[in-house]
Amino acid sequence: MKKKPTTIKEIARKLRLSPSTVSRALNDHPSIGLVTTMRVKKVAEELNYEPNQTAIFFKQRRTFTIGVILPSLSEPFFSSAISEIENVAADHNYTVLMGQSRDDAARELQIIQTFKKHRVDGILMSLGKNTEDLSFIELLKEAEIPIVFFDCVPKIDGVNKVFSDLSSGMREAIQSFASIGHKNIALINGPEGLLASQERMEAYKLALANEGLVYSDKYMVETDLTEQGNIQAIDRLLALPDRPSAIVSFNDFVTLDVIKHVRQKGLVQKKDIYFISYANYPLWKYMENPPMGSIEQYPDQQARRAADILFQNIEAKEQLAPESIVFKSKLILK
Amino acid sequence: MKKKPTTIKEIARKLRLSPSTVSRALNDHPSIGLVTTMRVKKVAEELNYEPNQTAIFFKQRRTFTIGVILPSLSEPFFSSAISEIENVAADHNYTVLMGQSRDDAARELQIIQTFKKHRVDGILMSLGKNTEDLSFIELLKEAEIPIVFFDCVPKIDGVNKVFSDLSSGMREAIQSFASIGHKNIALINGPEGLLASQERMEAYKLALANEGLVYSDKYMVETDLTEQGNIQAIDRLLALPDRPSAIVSFNDFVTLDVIKHVRQKGLVQKKDIYFISYANYPLWKYMENPPMGSIEQYPDQQARRAADILFQNIEAKEQLAPESIVFKSKLILK
DNA sequence: TTGTAGGCGTTATCAA
DNA sequence: TTGATAACGCCTACAA
C-alpha cells in the first residue's frame, strides 16, 4: 500500500556506483572524491532521497528517542513539565514518545513495554498514584535503558530522581500564618494512601511544632479531591466549635472549591479565613480575592533537570551513579 | 556500550532449532508443533526475549507511531487536545511522537522532517501562527503519509481538517448582549495577521449586522496578546466618548487581564461593563465575578475527531477523499 | 513439521 | 578512490 521511497541502491544503480560509495558520499566520507560526492548528492536530491531512519535505528541500536510517562497530559503541572522536556530533547536532537498512564499501574507497565520494544534510549517518568510494583526498574536496568523519575518518584534508593521537598513550603506557610497570629491552622489533605498526602501530613506536623503550635487531629481532614469531597472537608472544619482561621490545603484545585464554598457561606477571605495551598497556578493573579499564598513546586525546572540527568546517562559511556535531586518548594505570597 | 538483548538466533542455538522455527513458534504459527512452541516460549521467557521492534519496523515499513505537532504543549487548549489524542492512539495500539513548534515555521518543518525520517504512519498537526509555506503537505502526500490538521488549519482545499467555526459562538455572544439592551459592543481582537483574528472580525461584523447594529471602526481594537497589549486595548475603548458597554475579546486570557484592569479602575462587571471571550477555560467557575460567558471550542472533541480521521486514513487501503469537519463554537453563559 | 535462503536499507570492514 | 561482502534481527517463500 505504501509506495517505496528512494533507497541508496537505486541511486547507486542510476549512477553505476556501488551502494557503499553512495552511502559514503551522502555522509561526506573523506575518501570519496568531490566529483562523485556532488554527482551522488545531485541525484539523491532529484529522487527525493531520504535515509530510512528505521533501518539506521535498527543497525545503530539507537533511536534518538526518549519516552515520557506521565499520569496525565492535561494537568497544568504535567503539561508544563512535558513542554520543557520537549525543549530539552529537541536541543539534543531527540524526539519524544508520549505515554499517559492515567494513574493506572497496568497501563504504566504496558507503556514501558511499548517503549522498550521501540528501543527508546531513555525514559522519564512520574509515577501514578497507585503504582506499587516497581519491578520494571530492574527490567530496564537489565536492558540498560536509563530512567529518571521526577515529581512522583519511588521511595527506593539507587534510582535517578528529581522531586520536590514539600516541607519547605509547608514550613513557610505555617510560619506566615503564625506570624499574623493564627493559632488554629488546619490541613485539608489528599487521600491517605498517597505518598504526597503522607508527606504533607508530616511536614504539617513538623511545621506546627516548629512554631510552637500543637497538632490536633480534628484540624486534619481528608478529601478524595473531588469537588464534593473538598466541600465536605471544609464543612467538617467549619463545623468545629473552635474552627480554624487558617487552612493549608492539598493543592490549588481544592482551595478553589473551598474558597467558592466559604464565599457562599458569607465568610470573607483574609479576614474570616486564610488559605494557602500547593501548586501556584497562574490564575491566582487574576482573582479578585486570591488566597494568601500558594506553594510553588517548579514543574518545569524539575522536568528540565530530570531530562538533563537522563541525557547525561544516555551519553555516558559508563553507568553513572544514581542522582537524587531535591527541589525546595517555596511559598509565594499573593 | 549497550548490552545486546536476546535474539531469536540465540534461542534457536540453545534449542538446536533454526531461527525460522523459533520465529514461527513465537508468533504461534499453526505449522509448528505444540511441543516445540512450548519449548521455544519457555526459553524465550527465561532469556527475557523481546522482539526487536526496530527490526520489525524496518521490515514491515510501519512503525505504529503517529506524530503530533502543536504550537505548544503547555497551553490548556492543546494539552487537552494532546491528552485526547494519546487516548485514541492507545486504543489503536499506536504510540505518539510529540513535537512543539512554538509557532516557529522553521521548527515546524524540522519536526516534519524528523517525523518523516522516523517513518511515522501519520501526522496530526495544528499550524503555528506564522506558517506560510505549506509545501510540506505535498512532500507528505508523495511519501503517502496521511496528515490531518486540526484547530489551526490551512485555508486550502484537498486536505483533512477539523476546525472550529468561530462565528456561531460570536453570533450567540452578540445576540446575548443585544438581547439585554447593549448597543455599543466592541471587539478586542488578536493581531491582524492571524487567521483567527480575521475570522473573529468577520464573524463580529456579521453578528452585528444580524442584530441590526452598525459596525464602527472605533469599536474594533487590537492587542498583541501580551498583558500590556491587552491593557492598552481596553484603555483605548474606555477612552472613547461613547465607550462600549459590552466587549467580546479574542480569548479568555485577554479577558482576564482586561477584567483585572477595569476592576482596578472601579468599573463593575455585569453592571458597568460586560464580557464574553473565546476558550471557556475551567477557571471561570471559581471566579467570584466571572464574565457573562465564554465561547467553547471543544479542543478534546476536535482532537478526537482528527485522530479518528487519521486512523481511518492509516488503515485504509486506498487514498480517502479529504474531509473537512467543522465544529460549531458555542456560547456558554456563566 | 522444520530448515534454508534471501531480503528489508544501511554502514563498516576489508580488499582492490 | 571505489567495490564487494557481511551484518544488524526478523520474517517468509520455498524446499525438504
XYZ file of C-alpha atoms (C1' of nucleotides) in Angstrom:
700
model
C 0.000 0.000 0.000
C 2.816 2.380 0.694
C 4.991 3.383 -2.205
C 8.616 2.557 -1.614
C 10.768 5.581 -1.004
C 14.064 6.022 -2.812
C 16.937 3.981 -1.446
C 20.661 4.149 -1.712
C 20.615 1.196 -4.029
C 18.534 2.978 -6.601
C 20.851 5.927 -6.585
C 23.748 3.539 -6.965
C 22.149 1.783 -9.894
C 21.370 5.044 -11.612
C 24.977 6.193 -11.254
C 26.567 2.805 -11.805
C 28.244 3.066 -8.450
C 28.190 0.688 -5.561
C 25.766 1.314 -2.706
C 28.663 1.718 -0.320
C 30.100 4.543 -2.368
C 26.764 6.263 -2.430
C 26.384 5.840 1.282
C 29.794 7.315 1.896
C 29.201 10.178 -0.480
C 25.963 11.059 1.250
C 27.720 11.059 4.576
C 30.577 13.200 3.280
C 33.113 10.498 3.838
C 36.617 11.943 3.127
C 37.707 9.059 0.942
C 35.144 9.838 -1.744
C 36.104 12.267 -4.466
C 34.454 15.612 -4.615
C 33.053 14.979 -8.080
C 31.451 11.716 -7.124
C 30.063 13.220 -3.963
C 28.463 16.007 -5.938
C 27.019 13.664 -8.515
C 25.556 11.457 -5.847
C 24.031 14.310 -3.920
C 22.513 15.727 -7.024
C 20.772 12.506 -7.940
C 19.722 11.975 -4.331
C 18.114 15.372 -4.406
C 16.363 14.641 -7.682
C 14.955 11.398 -6.424
C 13.927 12.960 -3.138
C 16.110 10.550 -1.308
C 15.661 10.383 2.431
C 17.612 7.966 4.542
C 15.447 5.315 6.085
C 15.820 6.011 9.771
C 14.167 2.765 10.722
C 16.990 0.929 9.004
C 19.530 3.146 10.708
C 17.930 2.762 14.099
C 17.959 -0.928 13.579
C 21.576 -1.024 12.686
C 22.820 1.517 15.194
C 20.822 0.265 18.138
C 19.927 3.806 18.997
C 16.694 5.528 18.206
C 17.365 9.090 19.354
C 14.046 8.870 21.064
C 13.151 9.187 24.713
C 9.910 8.039 26.264
C 7.959 10.129 28.742
C 5.358 8.570 31.001
C 3.050 10.844 32.933
C -0.211 10.286 34.769
C -1.898 12.943 32.673
C -1.058 15.221 29.812
C -3.808 17.679 30.515
C -2.936 18.715 34.061
C -1.121 22.039 34.132
C 1.672 20.656 36.275
C 2.484 17.942 33.792
C 1.859 19.916 30.685
C 4.405 22.486 31.700
C 6.766 19.626 32.515
C 6.300 17.902 29.182
C 6.715 21.150 27.355
C 10.081 21.688 28.977
C 11.106 18.100 28.345
C 10.354 18.519 24.683
C 12.550 21.613 24.634
C 15.494 19.810 26.171
C 15.035 16.810 23.919
C 14.919 18.997 20.840
C 18.203 20.609 21.899
C 19.752 17.153 21.940
C 18.174 16.274 18.607
C 15.975 13.764 20.277
C 12.321 13.039 19.733
C 9.809 12.419 22.479
C 7.471 9.472 22.696
C 4.485 10.147 24.927
C 2.502 7.918 27.221
C -0.295 8.735 29.602
C -0.809 6.307 32.457
C -3.964 7.875 33.897
C -2.771 6.585 37.268
C -3.323 3.050 36.085
C -0.421 0.808 37.053
C -1.229 -1.780 34.402
C -1.233 0.847 31.728
C 2.047 2.161 33.052
C 3.643 -1.236 32.590
C 2.210 -1.568 29.150
C 3.663 1.772 28.123
C 7.035 0.759 29.489
C 6.876 -2.431 27.451
C 5.994 -0.480 24.347
C 8.813 1.965 24.917
C 11.212 -0.874 25.480
C 10.125 -2.524 22.277
C 10.548 0.752 20.482
C 14.071 0.725 21.866
C 13.897 4.198 23.327
C 17.260 5.448 24.510
C 15.876 6.517 27.872
C 12.753 7.144 29.904
C 11.430 9.971 32.027
C 8.633 9.072 34.357
C 6.350 10.396 37.013
C 4.650 7.552 38.836
C 0.905 7.153 39.023
C -0.859 7.418 42.347
C -1.374 3.688 42.770
C 1.841 2.233 41.477
C 3.123 -0.382 43.895
C 5.117 -2.747 41.777
C 8.458 -1.279 40.862
C 9.987 -4.391 39.364
C 10.052 -2.767 35.950
C 13.012 -0.762 37.183
C 15.076 -3.925 37.266
C 13.966 -4.884 33.785
C 15.038 -1.530 32.452
C 18.338 -1.780 34.241
C 18.990 -5.124 32.607
C 18.130 -3.681 29.239
C 20.404 -0.780 30.121
C 17.724 1.761 29.414
C 18.299 4.672 31.775
C 15.276 6.020 33.597
C 14.894 9.202 35.579
C 11.872 9.774 37.784
C 10.524 13.158 38.615
C 7.785 14.660 40.745
C 6.196 11.431 41.901
C 9.247 9.278 42.456
C 9.799 5.865 44.046
C 10.899 5.802 47.644
C 13.693 3.335 46.992
C 17.348 4.141 46.620
C 19.532 3.518 43.642
C 17.396 5.286 41.081
C 17.669 8.673 39.475
C 15.046 11.019 40.829
C 14.169 14.658 40.878
C 11.443 15.727 43.226
C 10.108 18.454 45.323
C 10.529 18.831 49.052
C 7.052 19.723 50.163
C 8.111 20.528 53.690
C 9.965 23.759 52.985
C 6.846 25.334 51.522
C 4.710 23.982 54.328
C 7.044 25.449 56.906
C 6.901 28.817 55.233
C 3.127 28.609 55.041
C 2.671 27.804 58.710
C 5.237 30.440 59.608
C 3.348 33.042 57.611
C 0.105 32.105 59.268
C 1.637 32.081 62.725
C 3.340 35.403 62.222
C -0.001 37.119 61.748
C -1.406 35.496 64.822
C -3.112 32.326 63.643
C -3.189 29.553 66.200
C -5.740 27.163 64.757
C -4.264 26.115 61.472
C -5.870 23.207 59.648
C -4.750 20.940 56.844
C -7.082 19.670 54.142
C -5.086 16.738 52.936
C -5.463 14.379 49.992
C -6.291 10.682 50.257
C -4.347 8.886 52.952
C -2.893 6.377 50.536
C -0.945 8.941 48.567
C 2.686 9.489 49.298
C 2.044 13.143 48.574
C -0.512 13.180 51.387
C 1.776 11.494 53.857
C 4.498 13.966 53.107
C 2.162 16.899 53.579
C 0.960 15.495 56.852
C 4.434 15.021 58.231
C 5.524 18.410 57.017
C 2.423 19.921 58.568
C 3.109 18.407 61.992
C 6.739 19.414 61.892
C 5.924 22.929 60.806
C 3.387 23.324 63.594
C 5.904 22.120 66.154
C 8.393 24.487 64.683
C 6.105 27.383 65.558
C 5.309 26.028 68.973
C 1.757 25.140 67.976
C 0.096 21.913 68.995
C -1.123 19.415 66.492
C -4.686 18.301 66.838
C -6.388 15.516 64.904
C -9.517 17.496 64.411
C -7.657 20.011 62.252
C -6.519 17.362 59.826
C -9.236 16.390 57.388
C -9.093 14.485 54.168
C -10.639 14.899 50.772
C -10.814 12.497 47.842
C -10.064 15.545 45.697
C -13.486 15.607 44.057
C -15.443 18.827 44.329
C -17.854 17.156 46.682
C -15.054 15.768 48.810
C -13.435 19.162 49.019
C -16.634 20.778 50.188
C -17.274 18.094 52.764
C -13.777 18.580 54.086
C -14.132 22.313 54.604
C -17.601 21.836 56.083
C -16.165 19.479 58.657
C -13.670 22.146 59.654
C -16.207 24.939 59.725
C -18.476 22.878 61.959
C -15.864 22.701 64.689
C -16.586 24.745 67.808
C -13.198 26.413 67.527
C -12.939 26.383 63.804
C -9.556 27.050 62.207
C -8.769 30.541 60.999
C -6.163 29.414 58.518
C -6.028 26.441 56.209
C -3.355 24.792 54.148
C -4.799 22.534 51.511
C -3.569 19.754 49.312
C -3.494 21.796 46.147
C -4.921 24.829 44.417
C -7.870 22.930 42.999
C -9.010 22.037 46.480
C -8.606 25.631 47.528
C -10.627 26.849 44.560
C -13.571 24.713 45.537
C -13.185 25.618 49.158
C -12.937 29.339 48.554
C -16.031 29.253 46.435
C -17.887 27.380 49.124
C -16.913 29.593 52.040
C -17.747 32.628 49.958
C -21.250 31.297 49.522
C -21.412 30.849 53.281
C -20.636 34.510 53.682
C -17.121 34.141 55.014
C -14.607 36.673 53.785
C -11.179 35.553 52.816
C -8.178 37.075 54.503
C -10.494 38.316 57.198
C -12.597 35.434 58.450
C -10.371 32.770 56.998
C -6.998 32.396 55.292
C -5.788 29.930 52.683
C -2.563 28.607 51.302
C -2.185 25.609 49.017
C 0.232 23.809 46.744
C 0.832 24.369 43.044
C 0.827 28.096 42.402
C -1.359 28.044 39.357
C -1.091 31.225 37.343
C -4.758 32.057 37.640
C -4.394 33.408 41.152
C -3.037 36.559 39.664
C -6.411 37.306 38.165
C -8.582 36.504 41.133
C -10.303 39.386 42.752
C -9.617 37.832 46.101
C -6.857 35.268 45.870
C -5.718 33.111 48.742
C -2.911 34.376 50.912
C -0.349 32.343 49.030
C 0.496 29.262 47.078
C 3.421 26.892 47.248
C 5.395 26.623 44.043
C 6.933 23.289 43.048
C 8.615 24.337 39.817
C 7.430 21.601 37.464
C 9.372 22.971 34.531
C 12.635 23.163 36.438
C 12.137 19.694 37.823
C 11.425 18.365 34.367
C 14.412 20.104 32.844
C 16.732 18.802 35.498
C 15.395 15.289 35.115
C 15.854 15.474 31.356
C 19.403 16.756 31.797
C 20.253 13.816 34.004
C 18.681 11.440 31.549
C 20.771 12.745 28.685
C 23.907 12.565 30.778
C 23.130 8.922 31.326
C 22.324 8.291 27.698
C 25.527 9.869 26.553
C 27.733 8.364 29.245
C 29.987 5.508 28.358
C 29.818 4.129 31.844
C 26.936 3.554 34.172
C 26.608 6.696 36.276
C 25.864 6.820 39.968
C 22.168 7.490 40.577
C 21.314 11.052 41.436
C 18.680 12.241 43.808
C 17.825 15.900 43.381
C 15.539 17.749 45.706
C 13.854 20.998 44.760
C 12.744 23.014 47.721
C 9.139 24.093 47.394
C 8.587 27.730 48.076
C 5.716 29.787 49.381
C 4.704 32.569 47.042
C 2.627 35.199 48.781
C -0.073 36.784 46.693
C 28.033 0.351 25.330
C 24.624 -1.262 25.322
C 24.411 -4.957 26.089
C 22.792 -6.878 23.311
C 19.335 -8.134 24.087
C 18.372 -11.717 23.396
C 17.636 -12.527 19.788
C 15.800 -15.277 18.025
C 19.090 -16.737 16.925
C 20.266 -17.332 20.442
C 17.091 -19.108 21.331
C 17.490 -21.200 18.218
C 21.069 -22.113 19.056
C 20.133 -23.057 22.575
C 17.383 -25.351 21.328
C 19.208 -26.582 18.251
C 16.430 -25.304 16.106
C 16.519 -22.955 13.171
C 15.735 -19.296 13.702
C 12.751 -19.565 11.427
C 11.206 -22.245 13.565
C 11.701 -20.127 16.627
C 10.221 -17.109 14.901
C 7.190 -19.109 13.859
C 6.775 -20.644 17.282
C 6.858 -17.233 18.914
C 4.215 -16.000 16.526
C 2.032 -19.065 17.102
C 2.341 -20.205 13.556
C -0.022 -23.194 13.046
C 2.547 -25.341 11.329
C 4.732 -25.604 14.396
C 4.061 -28.425 16.843
C 2.667 -27.626 20.206
C 5.640 -29.143 21.983
C 8.168 -27.121 20.067
C 6.146 -23.986 20.542
C 6.072 -24.538 24.284
C 9.777 -25.263 24.474
C 10.580 -22.168 22.488
C 8.350 -19.941 24.540
C 9.814 -21.266 27.724
C 13.355 -20.494 26.714
C 12.316 -17.135 25.346
C 10.826 -16.339 28.703
C 13.954 -17.498 30.518
C 16.196 -15.389 28.370
C 13.894 -12.396 28.649
C 13.464 -12.357 24.939
C 11.774 -9.337 23.488
C 11.307 -8.894 19.785
C 13.338 -6.039 18.406
C 10.693 -3.672 17.180
C 13.212 -1.600 15.294
C 13.950 -4.625 13.151
C 10.263 -5.259 12.667
C 9.515 -1.646 11.855
C 12.304 -1.749 9.382
C 10.979 -4.820 7.695
C 7.288 -4.014 7.854
C 7.523 -0.407 6.838
C 5.107 0.510 9.540
C 6.020 1.975 12.883
C 2.675 2.073 14.685
C 3.598 5.581 15.617
C 1.866 8.843 14.840
C 3.434 12.257 15.115
C 1.686 15.217 16.691
C 2.831 18.754 16.027
C 1.432 21.541 18.154
C 2.471 25.127 18.749
C 2.672 24.494 22.471
C 2.251 21.643 24.867
C 1.594 23.800 27.865
C -1.445 25.742 26.716
C -4.639 24.305 28.149
C -6.278 24.117 24.750
C -3.528 21.972 23.330
C -2.859 19.934 26.390
C -6.425 18.749 26.491
C -6.144 18.007 22.780
C -2.951 16.011 23.126
C -4.354 14.109 26.047
C -7.290 13.008 23.961
C -5.064 12.144 21.030
C -2.979 9.903 23.229
C -6.145 8.145 24.347
C -7.263 7.456 20.805
C -3.795 6.355 19.761
C -3.542 3.971 22.702
C -6.863 2.420 21.674
C -5.336 1.713 18.285
C -2.156 0.386 19.847
C -0.261 3.310 18.499
C 2.383 5.401 20.157
C 2.595 9.163 19.936
C 5.637 11.148 18.944
C 5.485 14.737 20.141
C 6.762 17.932 18.637
C 6.352 21.511 19.753
C 6.690 24.156 17.082
C 6.433 27.189 19.348
C 4.896 28.985 16.379
C 8.187 28.791 14.563
C 7.700 27.740 10.953
C 11.283 26.566 10.569
C 10.971 24.374 13.595
C 7.712 23.019 12.252
C 9.430 21.904 9.091
C 12.229 20.355 11.026
C 9.810 18.341 13.119
C 8.046 17.165 9.996
C 11.367 16.052 8.565
C 12.184 14.193 11.744
C 8.805 12.504 11.789
C 9.188 11.561 8.175
C 12.575 10.067 8.865
C 11.104 8.195 11.776
C 8.610 6.847 9.283
C 5.582 7.735 11.343
C 2.396 6.250 9.958
C 0.565 9.546 10.118
C 0.632 13.095 11.428
C -1.744 15.323 13.371
C -0.970 18.980 13.252
C -2.136 22.356 14.376
C -0.357 25.073 12.449
C 1.713 27.752 14.102
C 0.633 31.349 13.885
C 3.170 32.338 11.257
C 3.220 29.349 8.978
C 3.028 30.481 5.377
C 4.748 27.793 3.408
C 2.552 24.754 3.083
C 4.678 22.886 0.587
C 5.382 20.183 3.132
C 1.869 18.945 2.506
C 2.918 17.899 -0.973
C 6.007 16.161 0.352
C 3.921 14.159 2.774
C 1.452 13.283 0.075
C 4.260 11.937 -2.059
C 5.535 9.910 0.845
C 1.962 8.778 1.390
C 1.991 9.849 4.990
C -1.525 10.956 5.863
C -1.889 14.215 7.729
C -4.900 15.675 9.473
C -4.941 19.262 10.621
C -6.989 20.496 13.499
C -7.760 23.774 15.203
C -5.388 25.949 13.227
C -5.802 24.518 9.755
C -4.638 25.591 6.301
C -7.101 27.506 4.187
C -6.502 25.359 1.136
C -8.713 22.560 -0.094
C -7.790 18.960 -0.510
C -6.502 18.360 2.983
C -8.057 16.721 6.003
C -9.028 19.267 8.572
C -11.062 19.595 11.708
C -11.665 23.069 12.992
C -13.964 25.287 14.844
C -16.454 27.698 13.363
C -15.878 30.792 15.430
C -18.853 32.608 14.004
C -21.590 30.602 15.688
C -20.253 31.489 19.119
C -19.770 35.097 18.097
C -23.335 35.311 16.870
C -24.626 33.912 20.129
C -22.449 36.323 22.066
C -23.664 39.391 20.204
C -27.213 38.124 20.408
C -26.910 37.730 24.145
C -25.523 41.193 24.510
C -28.151 42.720 22.242
C -30.984 40.947 23.984
C -30.187 42.714 27.225
C -30.025 46.053 25.519
C -26.394 46.570 24.585
C -25.860 48.700 21.527
C -22.191 49.547 21.719
C -20.461 46.219 21.522
C -16.712 46.187 20.980
C -14.251 43.548 19.873
C -10.762 43.235 21.295
C -9.170 41.236 18.559
C -5.807 39.489 18.235
C -3.038 40.548 15.839
C -4.268 41.375 12.376
C -2.030 38.802 10.750
C -3.677 35.835 12.391
C -6.294 33.883 10.560
C -8.028 33.508 13.897
C -8.272 37.290 14.137
C -9.630 37.694 10.660
C -12.282 35.123 11.332
C -13.316 36.805 14.539
C -13.516 40.135 12.816
C -15.712 38.851 10.045
C -17.894 36.963 12.449
C -18.171 40.072 14.572
C -19.325 42.237 11.709
C -21.805 39.656 10.536
C -23.171 39.139 14.003
C -23.643 42.859 14.492
C -25.497 43.146 11.217
C -27.572 40.204 12.236
C -28.820 42.157 15.217
C -29.329 45.326 13.234
C -26.390 47.035 14.884
C -23.945 49.180 12.986
C -20.284 48.326 12.832
C -17.898 51.075 13.777
C -14.131 51.011 13.403
C -13.594 52.585 16.751
C -15.053 49.556 18.498
C -12.561 47.212 16.937
C -9.209 47.334 18.677
C -6.250 45.002 18.526
C -3.928 43.510 21.078
C -0.655 41.667 20.599
C -1.917 39.352 23.328
C 0.657 40.449 25.874
C -0.650 41.714 29.177
C 0.449 45.212 28.268
C -1.192 44.977 24.873
C -4.417 43.775 26.430
C -4.496 46.671 28.837
C -3.738 49.194 26.128
C -6.572 47.771 24.087
C -9.164 48.120 26.811
C -7.892 51.572 27.690
C -8.419 52.664 24.129
C -12.023 51.527 24.340
C -12.638 53.082 27.736
C -11.298 56.390 26.499
C -13.983 56.657 23.864
C -16.685 59.291 24.467
C -19.387 56.659 23.992
C -17.484 53.744 25.370
C -18.793 50.249 24.721
C -20.888 48.572 27.378
C -20.119 45.073 26.179
C -16.952 43.520 24.869
C -16.108 40.334 23.067
C -12.440 39.541 23.287
C -10.014 37.312 21.473
C -9.720 34.775 24.245
C -10.091 34.231 27.953
C -6.542 35.317 28.705
C -7.230 38.712 27.232
C -10.415 38.934 29.235
C -8.596 38.009 32.437
C -6.188 40.883 32.025
C -8.936 43.228 30.995
C -11.224 42.314 33.870
C -8.438 42.849 36.323
C -7.686 46.212 34.811
C -11.236 47.526 34.723
C -11.735 46.323 38.285
C -8.828 48.471 39.332
C -10.455 51.370 37.564
C -13.532 50.871 39.680
C -15.810 49.521 36.977
C -18.115 46.725 37.989
C -18.609 43.787 35.736
C -22.079 42.905 34.582
C -23.156 46.333 35.610
C -20.837 48.887 34.070
C -19.401 46.527 31.525
C -19.963 43.036 30.145
C -17.509 40.483 28.770
C -17.533 37.402 26.634
C -14.487 35.707 25.167
C -13.299 32.554 23.473
C -11.975 29.392 25.111
C -14.142 28.628 28.125
C -11.340 27.891 30.497
C -12.486 25.970 33.536
C -11.358 28.587 35.988
C -14.352 30.818 35.337
C -16.355 28.558 37.526
C -14.335 29.672 40.512
C -14.286 33.372 39.880
C -16.234 35.499 42.261
C -17.313 37.615 39.368
C -16.890 35.805 36.095
C -17.555 37.306 32.687
C -21.006 36.908 31.239
C -19.937 33.964 29.135
C -17.244 32.202 27.223
C -17.247 30.531 23.839
C -16.340 26.875 23.913
C -14.356 25.360 21.038
C -14.195 21.775 22.251
C -10.473 21.048 21.835
C -10.797 17.464 23.019
C -13.618 16.664 20.614
C -11.772 18.304 17.760
C -8.671 16.328 18.581
C -10.532 13.068 18.872
C -12.251 13.577 15.573
C -8.997 14.477 13.878
C -7.338 11.387 15.295
C -10.233 9.223 14.142
C -9.879 10.529 10.627
C -6.144 9.964 10.718
C -6.539 6.339 11.728
C -9.137 5.802 9.035
C -6.587 7.030 6.561
C -3.797 4.957 8.012
C -5.873 1.828 7.905
C -7.410 2.465 4.510
C -6.132 0.531 1.545
C -6.997 3.338 -0.794
C -6.431 7.041 -0.624
C -9.520 8.532 1.008
C -11.224 11.736 -0.003
C -10.128 14.599 2.250
C -12.557 15.516 4.970
C -13.307 18.935 6.307
C -15.093 18.865 9.630
C -16.444 21.978 11.263
C -17.278 22.139 14.943
C -19.647 24.897 15.815
C -18.360 27.027 18.664
C -20.889 27.605 21.370
C -21.509 30.338 23.882
C -21.588 29.089 27.452
C -23.237 31.561 29.777
C -21.788 31.721 33.244
C 6.715 -30.152 10.863
C 11.117 -27.974 10.196
C 15.149 -25.953 7.676
C 17.360 -22.935 4.069
C 17.978 -18.800 1.876
C 17.154 -14.242 0.840
C 15.959 -9.663 1.728
C 14.365 -5.205 4.188
C 18.324 -0.302 3.837
C 22.326 0.998 5.715
C 27.083 1.009 7.014
C 31.673 -0.940 8.398
C 35.478 -3.849 7.108
C 38.381 -5.468 4.052
C 40.107 -5.853 -0.434
C 41.250 -3.944 -4.889
C 39.205 6.336 -4.594
C 35.912 2.649 -5.053
C 33.724 -2.025 -4.709
C 32.318 -6.459 -2.675
C 30.711 -8.580 1.329
C 28.709 -9.190 5.555
C 25.925 -7.957 9.233
C 22.136 -5.751 12.218
C 17.140 -9.122 13.754
C 13.305 -10.657 11.824
C 10.210 -12.774 8.559
C 8.667 -15.759 4.776
C 8.598 -18.286 0.362
C 10.266 -22.311 -0.878
C 12.393 -26.660 -0.209
C 12.956 -30.834 2.362
